[in-house]
Amino acid sequence: LSLSHTHEKAQSQTEFCCHQKLSAMSFLESLMSGIQAAPTVPLTDQERDKRMAAKAQAKKEKVAREQFQTKIHKELQKFSSESGRPLLHYRPMESLFREVIHEVAAEHGLVSHAFGTEPDRAITVFKPAAAPTPEDLSLMDRSTPYQECIKQLHQIQKRKREETDNAGRGTTEDASEQEQAAAPKARSGAYSKKLKQMVGDDQPVAPEIPKEFGMVSTDQMTDKRSVAEAMADIQKAKKLRRREAAEAKAKAAAAAATATTQSPAD
């Protein structure tokens, strides 16, 4: 009896659930039937033509993009295999085609940047070794063509190199001057110490050398020139004498010629 009672109870619950589901479905059907569909407004001929033209234009752009993409693939593949050619310039074009070049360049492991303003904005593709660094790009005015950007970059880099060289030269010169100023003191101190060890506290006295011996000390010399300067002065004097002799000879020859031409007339 208990089993039959349980079975009847389960059957009654199942029937109750099914009845609830049917009631819910009936309610939804009645609700949906009460909702009227929005009336469809027929398109005018102008709107229909406009939609058809937009679809045709989209299809045309898709075909043009695919053809252009195939062309750029071939060009950049050839450019990647060429040695000695660091970059490739493209003519100004619409953003749709510039986007294609950027995508294809990235696929080939190349770097691409756009320069200039519309409608003259164009793309330059670089091999990785020749691509400008982020610092270079920050120094460029990319609203100008690439050639102008490169000129600006070269001028900036040249100015930076000059500033660095000047700063380094100034530091080197300062260090050299300090070394030169310190060297005599060091030499003088070492010399004085050695001299004091040799002769004691007595200061050395410069010897007086008689002039009849054919030599004098440096501080007693009247001619302070070095040997090289003296030889140069001698050579200048010899050249001057030769020039004066040549001029005198030329004047004598001219006077003789004048006398010869005047004697028949006399």
PDB file of N, CA and C in Angstrom, residues 209-215:
ATOM      1  N   ILE A 209     131.333  82.812 -16.567  1.00  0.00           N
ATOM      2  CA  ILE A 209     132.202  82.252 -17.603  1.00  0.00           C
ATOM      3  C   ILE A 209     132.791  83.403 -18.400  1.00  0.00           C
ATOM      4  N   PRO A 210     134.120  83.511 -18.496  1.00  0.00           N
ATOM      5  CA  PRO A 210     134.727  84.596 -19.280  1.00  0.00           C
ATOM      6  C   PRO A 210     134.345  84.501 -20.743  1.00  0.00           C
ATOM      7  N   LYS A 211     134.069  85.675 -21.382  1.00  0.00           N
ATOM      8  CA  LYS A 211     133.659  85.691 -22.777  1.00  0.00           C
ATOM      9  C   LYS A 211     134.782  85.280 -23.705  1.00  0.00           C
ATOM     10  N   GLU A 212     136.050  85.431 -23.240  1.00  0.00           N
ATOM     11  CA  GLU A 212     137.155  85.065 -24.119  1.00  0.00           C
ATOM     12  C   GLU A 212     137.240  83.560 -24.337  1.00  0.00           C
ATOM     13  N   PHE A 213     136.520  82.792 -23.552  1.00  0.00           N
ATOM     14  CA  PHE A 213     136.509  81.352 -23.761  1.00  0.00           C
ATOM     15  C   PHE A 213     135.617  80.947 -24.937  1.00  0.00           C
ATOM     16  N   GLY A 214     134.900  81.932 -25.485  1.00  0.00           N
ATOM     17  CA  GLY A 214     134.057  81.652 -26.653  1.00  0.00           C
ATOM     18  C   GLY A 214     132.666  81.174 -26.320  1.00  0.00           C
ATOM     19  N   MET A 215     132.265  81.191 -25.081  1.00  0.00           N
ATOM     20  CA  MET A 215     130.905  80.786 -24.714  1.00  0.00           C
ATOM     21  C   MET A 215     130.432  81.638 -23.540  1.00  0.00           C
TER      22      MET A 215
END
